[in-house]
Every structure is written in C-alpha cells, then in structure tokens.
CSV table of C-alpha atoms in Angstrom, one decimal:
chain,number,residue,atom,x,y,z
A,1,MET,CA,91.4,-23.8,193.8
A,2,ASN,CA,88.3,-26.3,193.0
A,3,GLY,CA,86.6,-23.7,195.7
A,4,THR,CA,88.5,-21.4,192.9
A,5,LYS,CA,87.3,-22.5,189.8
A,6,GLU,CA,83.7,-22.9,191.1
A,7,LYS,CA,83.6,-19.3,192.6
A,8,ALA,CA,84.4,-18.4,188.5
A,9,LYS,CA,82.5,-20.2,187.5
A,10,LEU,CA,79.4,-18.7,190.0
A,11,ASN,CA,80.7,-14.9,188.6
A,12,TYR,CA,81.0,-15.5,184.5
A,13,PHE,CA,77.3,-16.6,185.1
A,14,PHE,CA,76.6,-13.8,187.0
A,15,VAL,CA,77.8,-12.2,184.5
A,16,LYS,CA,75.8,-14.2,181.4
A,17,LEU,CA,72.6,-13.1,183.8
A,18,LEU,CA,73.7,-8.9,183.7
A,19,ILE,CA,74.1,-9.7,179.5
A,20,ILE,CA,70.7,-10.5,178.8
A,21,ILE,CA,69.2,-8.0,181.5
A,22,THR,CA,70.1,-5.4,179.8
A,23,HIS,CA,69.3,-6.0,177.0
A,24,VAL,CA,65.6,-6.6,177.8
A,25,ILE,CA,65.6,-3.5,179.6
A,26,LEU,CA,66.3,-2.3,176.3
A,27,LEU,CA,64.7,-4.2,174.3
A,28,ALA,CA,61.4,-3.8,176.8
A,29,THR,CA,61.9,0.0,175.6
A,30,VAL,CA,62.2,-0.1,172.1
A,31,GLY,CA,58.8,-2.2,172.5
A,32,LEU,CA,56.5,0.4,174.6
A,33,ASN,CA,58.9,3.7,174.0
A,34,GLY,CA,59.7,3.0,170.0
A,35,VAL,CA,58.5,4.2,167.0
A,36,TYR,CA,57.8,1.3,164.4
A,37,ASP,CA,54.0,-0.2,162.7
A,38,ASN,CA,54.5,-3.6,163.0
A,39,VAL,CA,55.5,-4.8,166.5
A,40,SER,CA,56.8,-8.4,164.5
A,41,GLU,CA,59.5,-6.2,164.4
A,42,VAL,CA,59.7,-5.3,167.6
A,43,TYR,CA,59.0,-9.8,168.1
A,44,MET,CA,62.3,-10.7,165.8
A,45,LEU,CA,65.3,-8.3,166.8
A,46,SER,CA,64.1,-9.2,170.5
A,47,ALA,CA,64.3,-12.7,169.4
A,48,VAL,CA,68.0,-12.6,167.6
A,49,VAL,CA,69.1,-10.6,170.3
A,50,LEU,CA,68.1,-12.7,173.3
A,51,ALA,CA,69.0,-15.8,170.7
A,52,SER,CA,72.9,-14.3,170.0
A,53,ASP,CA,73.2,-13.7,173.6
A,54,ILE,CA,72.8,-17.4,174.3
A,55,PHE,CA,75.1,-18.6,171.2
A,56,TRP,CA,77.6,-16.6,172.1
A,57,TYR,CA,78.1,-18.1,175.7
A,58,ILE,CA,77.6,-21.6,174.2
A,59,VAL,CA,80.3,-20.6,172.0
A,60,ILE,CA,82.0,-18.8,174.3
A,61,GLY,CA,82.6,-21.4,177.0
A,62,SER,CA,84.0,-24.1,174.2
A,63,PHE,CA,87.5,-22.3,174.2
A,64,LYS,CA,89.9,-23.3,177.5
A,65,GLN,CA,91.3,-20.2,179.0
A,66,ASP,CA,92.2,-17.5,181.7
A,67,THR,CA,89.0,-15.3,181.7
A,68,TYR,CA,86.4,-14.8,179.6
A,69,THR,CA,86.0,-10.6,181.5
A,70,LEU,CA,86.0,-9.6,176.9
A,71,ASP,CA,84.3,-12.1,175.9
A,72,TYR,CA,80.8,-11.3,177.8
A,73,LEU,CA,81.7,-7.9,177.4
A,74,LEU,CA,82.0,-8.0,174.2
A,75,VAL,CA,78.7,-10.2,172.9
A,76,LEU,CA,76.9,-6.9,175.2
A,77,ILE,CA,78.8,-4.8,173.6
A,78,ILE,CA,77.1,-5.8,169.8
A,79,ASN,CA,74.0,-6.7,170.8
A,80,VAL,CA,73.3,-3.5,171.8
A,81,SER,CA,75.3,-2.3,169.0
A,82,LEU,CA,72.5,-3.7,166.8
A,83,ILE,CA,69.9,-2.4,169.1
A,84,PHE,CA,70.8,0.2,168.5
A,85,GLN,CA,71.6,0.4,164.9
A,86,SER,CA,67.3,-1.1,164.6
A,87,CYS,CA,66.1,1.5,165.3
A,88,PHE,CA,67.3,4.9,163.2
A,89,GLY,CA,64.3,6.3,162.0
A,90,GLY,CA,61.6,3.2,162.8
A,91,VAL,CA,62.4,0.2,164.6
A,92,HIS,CA,63.3,-2.7,162.0
A,93,PHE,CA,65.3,-5.2,162.0
A,94,ASN,CA,68.5,-4.3,160.3
A,95,LEU,CA,70.4,-7.7,158.7
A,96,LYS,CA,73.0,-6.0,157.5
A,97,HIS,CA,74.4,-4.2,160.3
A,98,PHE,CA,73.7,-7.8,161.7
A,99,ILE,CA,75.1,-10.4,159.4
A,100,THR,CA,78.1,-7.5,159.7
A,101,LEU,CA,78.8,-8.2,163.5
A,102,THR,CA,79.0,-11.7,162.8
A,103,ALA,CA,81.7,-11.6,160.5
A,104,GLY,CA,83.4,-9.3,163.9
A,105,MET,CA,82.9,-11.8,166.5
A,106,ILE,CA,84.3,-14.6,163.9
A,107,ALA,CA,87.2,-12.4,163.0
A,108,TYR,CA,87.5,-11.9,167.1
A,109,HIS,CA,88.4,-15.0,167.3
A,110,ALA,CA,90.1,-15.5,164.2
A,111,GLY,CA,91.9,-12.3,165.8
A,112,TYR,CA,93.2,-14.4,168.9
A,113,LEU,CA,93.9,-17.4,167.6
A,114,PHE,CA,96.7,-14.8,165.8
A,115,THR,CA,98.3,-14.1,168.2
A,116,ARG,CA,97.5,-15.6,171.1
A,117,ASN,CA,101.2,-17.0,171.1
A,118,SER,CA,103.5,-14.4,170.9
A,119,PHE,CA,106.8,-16.6,169.3
A,120,ARG,CA,104.8,-17.7,166.2
A,121,ALA,CA,103.0,-14.2,165.8
A,122,GLU,CA,106.6,-12.2,165.3
A,123,LYS,CA,108.7,-14.5,163.5
A,124,MET,CA,105.1,-14.0,160.7
A,125,ARG,CA,106.6,-10.0,161.0
A,126,PRO,CA,107.6,-11.0,157.3
A,127,TYR,CA,104.4,-11.6,156.1
A,128,CYS,CA,102.6,-8.7,157.4
A,129,TYR,CA,105.4,-6.6,155.6
A,130,ALA,CA,104.2,-8.7,152.4
A,131,GLY,CA,100.7,-8.0,153.5
A,132,LEU,CA,100.3,-3.9,153.3
A,133,GLY,CA,102.0,-4.2,150.5
A,134,LEU,CA,99.3,-6.1,148.7
A,135,LEU,CA,96.8,-3.6,149.9
A,136,ALA,CA,98.7,-0.6,148.9
A,137,ILE,CA,98.6,-2.8,145.7
A,138,ILE,CA,95.3,-3.1,145.8
A,139,ILE,CA,95.1,0.3,146.3
A,140,LEU,CA,96.5,1.9,143.9
A,141,LEU,CA,95.2,-0.3,141.4
A,142,PHE,CA,91.4,-0.8,142.5
A,143,THR,CA,90.4,1.7,144.0
A,144,GLY,CA,89.9,4.7,141.2
A,145,ASP,CA,91.2,7.8,141.1
A,146,ARG,CA,92.7,8.7,144.5
A,147,SER,CA,90.1,6.4,147.0
A,148,MET,CA,89.4,4.3,149.1
A,149,TRP,CA,86.4,2.4,148.2
A,150,ILE,CA,86.3,-0.2,146.3
A,151,ASP,CA,83.1,-1.1,144.2
A,152,PHE,CA,81.4,-4.1,144.8
A,153,GLY,CA,78.0,-2.7,142.8
A,154,SER,CA,76.1,-4.8,145.8
A,155,PHE,CA,79.1,-3.7,148.5
A,156,THR,CA,82.1,-1.7,148.9
A,157,VAL,CA,85.3,-2.3,150.9
A,158,GLN,CA,87.7,-0.6,152.6
A,159,PRO,CA,91.4,-1.9,152.3
A,160,SER,CA,93.2,0.4,154.2
A,161,GLU,CA,90.9,-0.9,156.8
A,162,PHE,CA,92.8,-4.7,157.2
A,163,MET,CA,96.2,-2.7,156.8
A,164,LYS,CA,95.4,-1.7,161.1
A,165,PRO,CA,96.1,-4.6,162.9
A,166,LEU,CA,99.0,-5.2,160.4
A,167,ILE,CA,100.3,-2.0,161.3
A,168,VAL,CA,99.8,-2.9,165.4
A,169,LEU,CA,101.8,-6.3,164.2
A,170,VAL,CA,104.2,-5.0,162.2
A,171,CYS,CA,104.8,-2.6,164.6
A,172,ALA,CA,105.2,-5.3,167.8
A,173,SER,CA,108.5,-6.1,169.6
A,174,SER,CA,109.1,-8.4,171.8
A,175,LEU,CA,112.4,-7.4,174.2
A,176,GLN,CA,115.0,-9.3,172.2
A,177,SER,CA,114.4,-7.7,169.2
A,178,GLN,CA,115.0,-4.4,171.0
A,179,GLN,CA,118.6,-6.3,172.2
A,180,THR,CA,119.4,-7.3,168.4
A,181,LYS,CA,121.4,-4.5,167.7
A,182,LYS,CA,123.1,-3.6,163.3
A,183,GLN,CA,126.5,-1.0,163.1
A,184,ILE,CA,125.2,1.4,159.9
A,185,GLY,CA,127.7,3.5,160.2
A,186,ILE,CA,128.5,4.8,163.1
A,187,PHE,CA,125.0,4.1,164.2
A,188,ASN,CA,123.5,1.0,165.7
A,189,VAL,CA,120.7,0.6,165.2
A,190,SER,CA,117.5,-2.6,164.7
A,191,PRO,CA,117.4,-3.4,162.3
A,192,ASN,CA,113.5,-3.5,163.0
A,193,ASN,CA,113.0,-0.6,164.4
A,194,ILE,CA,114.0,1.0,160.9
A,195,ALA,CA,112.1,-1.5,158.6
A,196,MET,CA,108.9,-0.2,160.6
A,197,ILE,CA,109.3,3.6,160.4
A,198,LEU,CA,109.6,3.2,157.0
A,199,VAL,CA,106.9,0.7,156.0
A,200,SER,CA,105.2,2.4,158.8
A,201,ALA,CA,106.4,6.1,156.9
A,202,CYS,CA,104.9,4.4,153.5
A,203,VAL,CA,101.8,3.2,154.8
A,204,LEU,CA,101.5,7.3,156.3
A,205,ILE,CA,101.6,9.0,152.5
A,206,LEU,CA,99.3,6.3,151.2
A,207,GLN,CA,96.9,7.4,153.9
A,208,TRP,CA,97.1,10.8,152.0
A,209,TRP,CA,97.5,10.0,148.8
A,210,CYS,CA,94.0,8.0,148.9
A,211,ARG,CA,92.5,11.3,151.0
A,212,ASP,CA,92.0,9.2,153.7
A,213,LEU,CA,92.6,12.1,156.3
A,214,GLY,CA,91.3,11.0,158.7
A,215,SER,CA,93.0,7.3,158.7
A,216,ILE,CA,96.6,8.9,159.4
A,217,PRO,CA,96.1,10.1,163.4
A,218,THR,CA,95.0,6.7,163.8
A,219,PHE,CA,98.7,4.6,161.6
A,220,ALA,CA,100.3,7.2,163.7
A,221,ALA,CA,99.6,7.2,167.4
A,222,VAL,CA,100.3,2.8,166.8
A,223,THR,CA,103.8,3.9,165.4
A,224,GLY,CA,104.5,7.0,168.1
A,225,CYS,CA,103.1,4.1,170.7
A,226,ALA,CA,105.1,2.2,168.9
A,227,VAL,CA,108.2,4.3,169.2
A,228,ILE,CA,107.8,5.1,172.3
A,229,ASN,CA,108.3,1.2,173.6
A,230,ARG,CA,111.2,0.6,171.3
A,231,ILE,CA,112.4,4.2,172.7
A,232,PHE,CA,111.5,3.1,176.7
A,233,TYR,CA,111.9,-0.4,176.8
A,234,PRO,CA,113.0,-2.0,179.9
A,235,LYS,CA,116.8,-0.7,181.1
A,236,ALA,CA,117.2,1.0,178.3
A,237,LYS,CA,119.8,3.9,178.1
A,238,LEU,CA,117.5,6.4,178.1
A,239,SER,CA,119.5,10.4,176.8
A,240,LYS,CA,117.4,13.7,177.4
A,241,LYS,CA,118.5,13.8,173.9
A,242,LYS,CA,116.4,11.1,172.6
A,243,ILE,CA,112.9,12.3,174.8
A,244,GLY,CA,114.4,15.4,172.8
A,245,ALA,CA,115.3,14.9,169.2
A,246,LEU,CA,111.4,12.8,169.3
A,247,ALA,CA,109.2,15.0,170.3
A,248,THR,CA,110.6,18.0,168.1
A,249,GLY,CA,110.4,15.3,165.6
A,250,VAL,CA,106.4,15.0,166.4
A,251,LEU,CA,106.0,18.9,166.2
A,252,VAL,CA,107.6,18.7,162.8
A,253,LEU,CA,105.6,17.0,161.4
A,254,VAL,CA,102.7,18.5,162.8
A,255,LEU,CA,103.0,21.0,161.1
A,256,ILE,CA,104.2,19.6,157.7
A,257,ALA,CA,101.0,17.7,158.3
A,258,ILE,CA,98.6,21.3,158.3
A,259,LYS,CA,101.1,23.0,156.0
A,260,LEU,CA,100.2,20.6,152.9
A,261,ALA,CA,96.9,19.9,153.8
A,262,PRO,CA,94.2,19.6,150.9
A,263,SER,CA,92.6,22.9,150.7
A,264,TYR,CA,89.1,20.8,152.0
A,265,VAL,CA,90.7,20.4,155.6
A,266,LYS,CA,91.8,24.0,156.3
A,267,ASP,CA,88.7,24.7,155.0
A,268,ARG,CA,87.2,22.5,157.3
A,269,LEU,CA,89.6,24.1,160.0
A,270,TYR,CA,88.4,26.8,159.9
A,271,VAL,CA,84.9,26.6,159.0
A,272,ASP,CA,81.6,28.5,161.1
A,273,ILE,CA,79.1,25.8,160.9
A,274,TRP,CA,76.8,27.6,161.7
A,275,ALA,CA,77.5,30.7,158.9
A,276,ASP,CA,77.6,27.7,156.7
A,277,GLN,CA,74.5,25.7,157.6
A,278,TYR,CA,74.3,23.2,154.1
A,279,GLY,CA,77.4,24.1,153.0
A,280,ASN,CA,80.6,22.1,155.1
A,281,GLY,CA,79.4,22.3,157.9
A,282,TYR,CA,75.4,20.5,157.5
A,283,GLN,CA,76.5,16.9,159.3
A,284,GLN,CA,77.8,19.0,162.9
A,285,CYS,CA,75.4,21.1,162.8
A,286,ARG,CA,73.0,18.8,162.3
A,287,ALA,CA,74.2,16.5,164.9
A,288,LEU,CA,74.9,19.2,167.2
A,289,ILE,CA,70.6,19.5,166.8
A,290,GLY,CA,69.9,16.0,166.6
A,291,MET,CA,72.5,15.7,170.9
A,292,ALA,CA,70.1,19.1,171.7
A,293,GLU,CA,66.8,17.5,171.2
A,294,GLY,CA,67.7,14.2,172.8
A,295,GLY,CA,68.8,15.3,175.1
A,296,TRP,CA,69.7,13.0,178.5
A,297,LEU,CA,67.0,10.4,177.8
A,298,GLY,CA,66.2,10.8,174.5
A,299,LYS,CA,63.3,10.9,171.8
A,300,GLY,CA,62.9,7.6,171.9
A,301,PRO,CA,63.8,4.5,169.8
A,302,GLY,CA,62.9,5.5,166.3
A,303,ALA,CA,62.1,8.9,167.0
A,304,GLY,CA,65.2,10.3,165.6
A,305,LYS,CA,65.3,12.3,162.0
A,306,LEU,CA,68.8,12.4,161.9
A,307,CYS,CA,68.2,9.2,159.9
A,308,ASN,CA,67.8,11.5,156.6
A,309,VAL,CA,71.0,13.5,157.7
A,310,PHE,CA,74.2,11.3,155.0
A,311,ALA,CA,76.4,8.9,157.8
A,312,TYR,CA,74.1,9.3,159.9
A,313,ASP,CA,74.5,5.1,160.6
A,314,THR,CA,78.6,5.9,160.2
A,315,ASP,CA,80.5,9.1,160.8
A,316,ILE,CA,77.2,11.2,162.8
A,317,VAL,CA,76.7,7.6,164.8
A,318,PHE,CA,77.6,9.1,168.3
A,319,SER,CA,75.8,12.1,167.6
A,320,SER,CA,71.7,9.7,165.9
A,321,VAL,CA,72.1,8.0,169.5
A,322,ALA,CA,72.6,10.0,171.2
A,323,GLU,CA,68.9,12.1,169.3
A,324,GLU,CA,66.6,8.5,170.0
A,325,TRP,CA,68.4,7.3,173.0
A,326,GLY,CA,69.3,10.2,175.0
A,327,LEU,CA,73.2,11.5,175.6
A,328,LEU,CA,73.7,9.3,179.0
A,329,GLY,CA,73.2,6.3,176.4
A,330,ALA,CA,75.8,6.4,174.2
A,331,VAL,CA,78.0,7.6,176.5
A,332,LEU,CA,77.0,4.7,178.8
A,333,PHE,CA,78.0,2.9,174.4
A,334,VAL,CA,81.2,4.8,175.0
A,335,VAL,CA,82.8,3.7,178.7
A,336,LEU,CA,81.8,-0.1,177.3
A,337,ILE,CA,84.2,-0.3,174.9
A,338,LEU,CA,86.9,1.7,176.8
A,339,LEU,CA,86.3,-0.8,179.9
A,340,MET,CA,86.8,-3.4,177.0
A,341,LEU,CA,90.2,-1.9,175.9
A,342,ALA,CA,90.4,-1.5,180.1
A,343,THR,CA,90.4,-5.0,180.7
A,344,THR,CA,94.6,-5.0,179.7
A,345,LEU,CA,94.7,-3.2,183.6
A,346,ILE,CA,93.5,-6.3,185.3
A,347,ASN,CA,94.7,-8.8,183.3
A,348,THR,CA,97.5,-8.6,182.3
A,349,PRO,CA,100.0,-9.5,179.5
A,350,LYS,CA,102.8,-11.8,180.1
A,351,CYS,CA,105.0,-10.7,177.9
A,352,TYR,CA,107.1,-7.4,176.6
A,353,TYR,CA,105.6,-8.6,172.9
A,354,HIS,CA,101.7,-9.4,173.8
A,355,GLY,CA,102.0,-5.9,175.8
A,356,THR,CA,102.8,-4.1,172.2
A,357,VAL,CA,100.0,-5.5,170.4
A,358,ALA,CA,97.7,-3.5,173.6
A,359,VAL,CA,99.5,-0.1,173.2
A,360,GLY,CA,98.9,0.0,169.8
A,361,VAL,CA,95.6,-1.9,169.3
A,362,THR,CA,94.4,0.6,172.4
A,363,ALA,CA,95.7,3.6,169.8
A,364,VAL,CA,93.3,2.2,167.5
A,365,PHE,CA,90.2,2.6,169.8
A,366,ILE,CA,91.3,5.6,171.3
A,367,VAL,CA,91.9,7.6,168.4
A,368,GLN,CA,89.1,6.4,166.2
A,369,MET,CA,86.2,7.5,168.5
A,370,SER,CA,88.2,10.9,169.9
A,371,LEU,CA,88.0,11.3,165.8
A,372,ASN,CA,84.1,10.7,166.2
A,373,ILE,CA,83.1,11.5,168.8
A,374,PHE,CA,84.6,15.3,168.7
A,375,GLY,CA,84.2,15.4,165.6
A,376,SER,CA,79.9,14.7,166.1
A,377,CYS,CA,80.8,17.4,168.8
A,378,ASN,CA,81.9,19.9,166.5
A,379,LEU,CA,85.3,20.2,169.4
A,380,ILE,CA,87.4,19.3,166.1
A,381,PRO,CA,87.1,18.9,162.3
A,382,PHE,CA,84.5,16.2,161.3
A,383,THR,CA,87.1,13.5,160.1
A,384,GLY,CA,84.9,10.7,158.5
A,385,VAL,CA,86.5,7.8,160.8
A,386,THR,CA,83.9,5.3,161.7
A,387,LEU,CA,83.0,4.3,166.1
A,388,PRO,CA,84.0,0.8,166.6
A,389,PHE,CA,81.6,-1.6,167.1
A,390,LEU,CA,78.4,0.6,166.5
A,391,SER,CA,79.1,2.6,163.0
A,392,ASN,CA,77.6,0.6,160.4
A,393,GLY,CA,80.0,-1.0,158.0
A,394,GLY,CA,81.7,-4.4,157.3
A,395,THR,CA,85.2,-3.6,156.7
A,396,SER,CA,85.1,-1.6,159.6
A,397,MET,CA,83.9,-4.5,161.8
A,398,VAL,CA,86.3,-7.3,160.6
A,399,THR,CA,89.5,-5.5,161.6
A,400,SER,CA,87.5,-4.3,165.0
A,401,GLY,CA,86.5,-7.5,166.1
A,402,PHE,CA,90.4,-8.6,165.1
A,403,LEU,CA,92.0,-6.2,167.0
A,404,ILE,CA,89.8,-6.2,170.6
A,405,GLY,CA,90.6,-10.6,169.4
A,406,MET,CA,94.7,-9.9,169.8
A,407,LEU,CA,93.9,-7.7,172.8
A,408,LYS,CA,92.2,-11.2,173.9
A,409,ALA,CA,95.7,-12.9,172.7
A,410,SER,CA,97.6,-11.1,175.2
A,411,GLN,CA,95.7,-12.0,178.7
A,412,CYS,CA,94.8,-15.5,177.6
A,413,PRO,CA,98.5,-16.2,175.9
A,414,VAL,CA,100.0,-20.0,174.9
A,415,PHE,CA,103.4,-20.2,175.4
A,416,ILE,CA,106.3,-23.0,174.0
A,417,ARG,CA,109.4,-23.8,176.3
A,418,ASN,CA,111.9,-25.5,174.7
A,419,ILE,CA,112.5,-28.6,175.9
A,420,VAL,CA,116.4,-30.0,175.8
A,421,GLU,CA,116.9,-33.9,175.0
A,422,ILE,CA,119.5,-34.7,176.4
A,423,LYS,CA,120.5,-38.9,176.3
A,424,PRO,CA,122.5,-40.2,180.0
A,425,SER,CA,125.1,-40.5,178.6
A,426,GLU,CA,125.8,-36.4,178.2
A,427,THR,CA,124.2,-36.9,181.0
A,428,ALA,CA,126.7,-39.0,183.2
A,429,GLU,CA,129.5,-36.5,181.4
A,430,ARG,CA,128.5,-33.4,182.3
A,431,ARG,CA,128.0,-35.0,186.6
A,432,ARG,CA,132.2,-35.3,186.0
A,433,GLU,CA,132.8,-32.2,183.8
A,434,SER,CA,131.0,-30.8,187.2
A,435,ARG,CA,132.5,-32.2,189.5
C-alpha cells in the first residue's frame, strides 16, 4: 500500500514538472517570437504564470481525494489560456482574464464541495428549482428589452450562464428516484421526471424569449441526455415505442424551432458569407482568413490582426488563437479540454447520480465547444457561444469552473453510511427470534 502511494506521488511530481515545462516553452515562444514594445510585459506574464502554477499545486495538495488528474489538467489549461489571451494584438499581461481564471478556479473547488456528497446534492434539488426560478425573474426584470445581459457599467453579467450547473443538477438522477412511481390517471410516472421536463421546457422558452438562441442547444442537450438516462437506466423496461416516441419528439421540436426562428437567424442559416463579407458574414470571413494566414504554426504571439474584429477574444477566440499560434495550437487546447472530460472514463463515477452529473457536464462542454469552433469555421451558423476556459468573460469562466468541479466530484465522491445503533438487549432478543 505504501509503495502504491509513493508511486502515485512520484507520478504527480512528473505531471507537475511537465505542466511547468509546457508553460515555460510557451512563454519562451512569446519572448523569442512575440510582438511587444516592452520586454517587461513578457517578464510580468512569465512571473504570474509560474507563480500561479506553484500556488495551485499547494492548494491542490491540501485536498485529500482519490485522484488529482483533473486538478492538474485544469491548472495546465487555465495558464495556457492566460498566455493566449495575453498575446492578442501584442503581448501584454491580461489582468482581467487572470482575475476571471482565478474566480473560475475558486468556483471549481466550490462545485466539487457542493456535489461530492450525492445524497446531500440530490436533496438540494428543490433549491436548484428555486435558483432557476430566481434567475428567470432576474432575467425578466433586469436584463432590459428581451436581452440576456445585466450592465453594471464597468462589467456585465449574463444570468443565464448560472442556469447551466443548476439545470445539470436538476437533470441528475439516482436509481431510487427513477423507481419511485406515482399513478396519474392511466399513467405510472415518476414525479421527478415530470418536474425535470417542465422546468427544462421553461428554461428553453426563456432563452428563446431573451434571444439567447446560442444557449438553447446546450440546455436542450443536457435535457436530452437526462431523458435518455432516465429511460435507459439499469434494469429499466425498454420498448421500441419509447425509443420511437423519443426520436419523433426530438425531430418535431427541431422542425418547430427552425420554422419559428427569427428572420435574422434564418438569414444566418442561408447566408453566403463571401457574398456578404461586410454584413452577416463579416466575422466568419475574417475568422477564416485569419486561420488561413496562421496556417499550422501561426504568425506568432501578438502578430494577429483578428484583434481588430468584434468578439475576437470571446465568440471567435478559436480563430484568434489559430491565427497567432497556428491551427495546431488551437486544436491542442481543445484536445486538453476533451482529455479533462474523458477523465471520467478512467476514474469512473461510483454511483448513478454522479454518473448522470458527469453526462450533463460533458454535454454542456461538448455542445459549447462545437458551436464555437464550427461557427468560427463556417460549418454551422454563427451562434456567439463562448469557448470554455479560453473565451474572455467572468460569468462564463465561473460557470465552467463550477461545472468541472461537479465533474471532479463524480470521481472523488463522499458516501454516507447509515449506521443503526442496536442496544444489547435488542440484539439478544433478535438472536432468540432467529433460533
């Protein structure tokens, strides 16, 4: 046993060393090939990145858990993100992004602590419903004319982002809740399933109302995965009728969504971006041109021109990174996020509730990344969805951190054992009865 622990410590030592070496190589690239007016900016960025590595190593080591793989992957990702964001249009330390990344790491640990006890987390479901309702009221009252942002002057907040972890928790389910049925008319249904579907439908309608259409596929994916989990849970009675009804329902909803889509959305569906380079196709044209000019290895840190295009550090950030660091660098960052999501295949969830949490979190990240990357590459209409841990934005960063913390909780759970005290007299009586 001691030998195994020592080996694990040794492995994590090399993991931490590899992370620092990776960051040093990126920082050396910035110093040697970057475009900057003052070398002090490079020194500042380097000092913050390396100090941040050491700081988070100390914090991570203070937690006792089964695995630290996800923690160190996240440290690697956030400081690579800081380096990328500090180089757009010239090398400069991006203090705002550093602050949001720190907030995301704090939210990461909060998400872990909140979700690691599956029994307690499931009992918190009514509060999740209440949280969704409160956020809906805030959106309706304070975001303006069918908007999705609350403007505080120096910064803005997108309340709908906070709905993502709450909807994942609402959609998470234990086997016990699936087997708790109630007779309603001629149907034998689970009240929890009905509540989940109704709340998810309300969230989707709210996103439609506030014109946040880019988030609809994310919420729909989480709900869809939850429905599949609840229909196909272990020992469930499967039927072709259920599968057919589910597929038909999804198809009908997609057709209705396309039919009722606003005119500007339909324009994006059918627009020829090259024929409308200075209209609806402006951002995608510039994004594609930037990626083409960057090639595989990029033009160099700070040498990109996409910094002059609106939303270069949020909605088309994948193209901005590809322009300066090459398509190879942008793809490798996405691969790191996929590896982070894939850790659940190595450290599998220990209970069905945590398994459904992991599925919901993975659905959020996969859909968001797909919408951002495919939109930038003009493979789908442009949606304006952020790329997790890379796009600039505090609300998105905090939400992403909390969601990954929930993913970590599924790998390092805390179980409660029900201990029933039996008096000695009761024990003797039970023995006599057994005889």
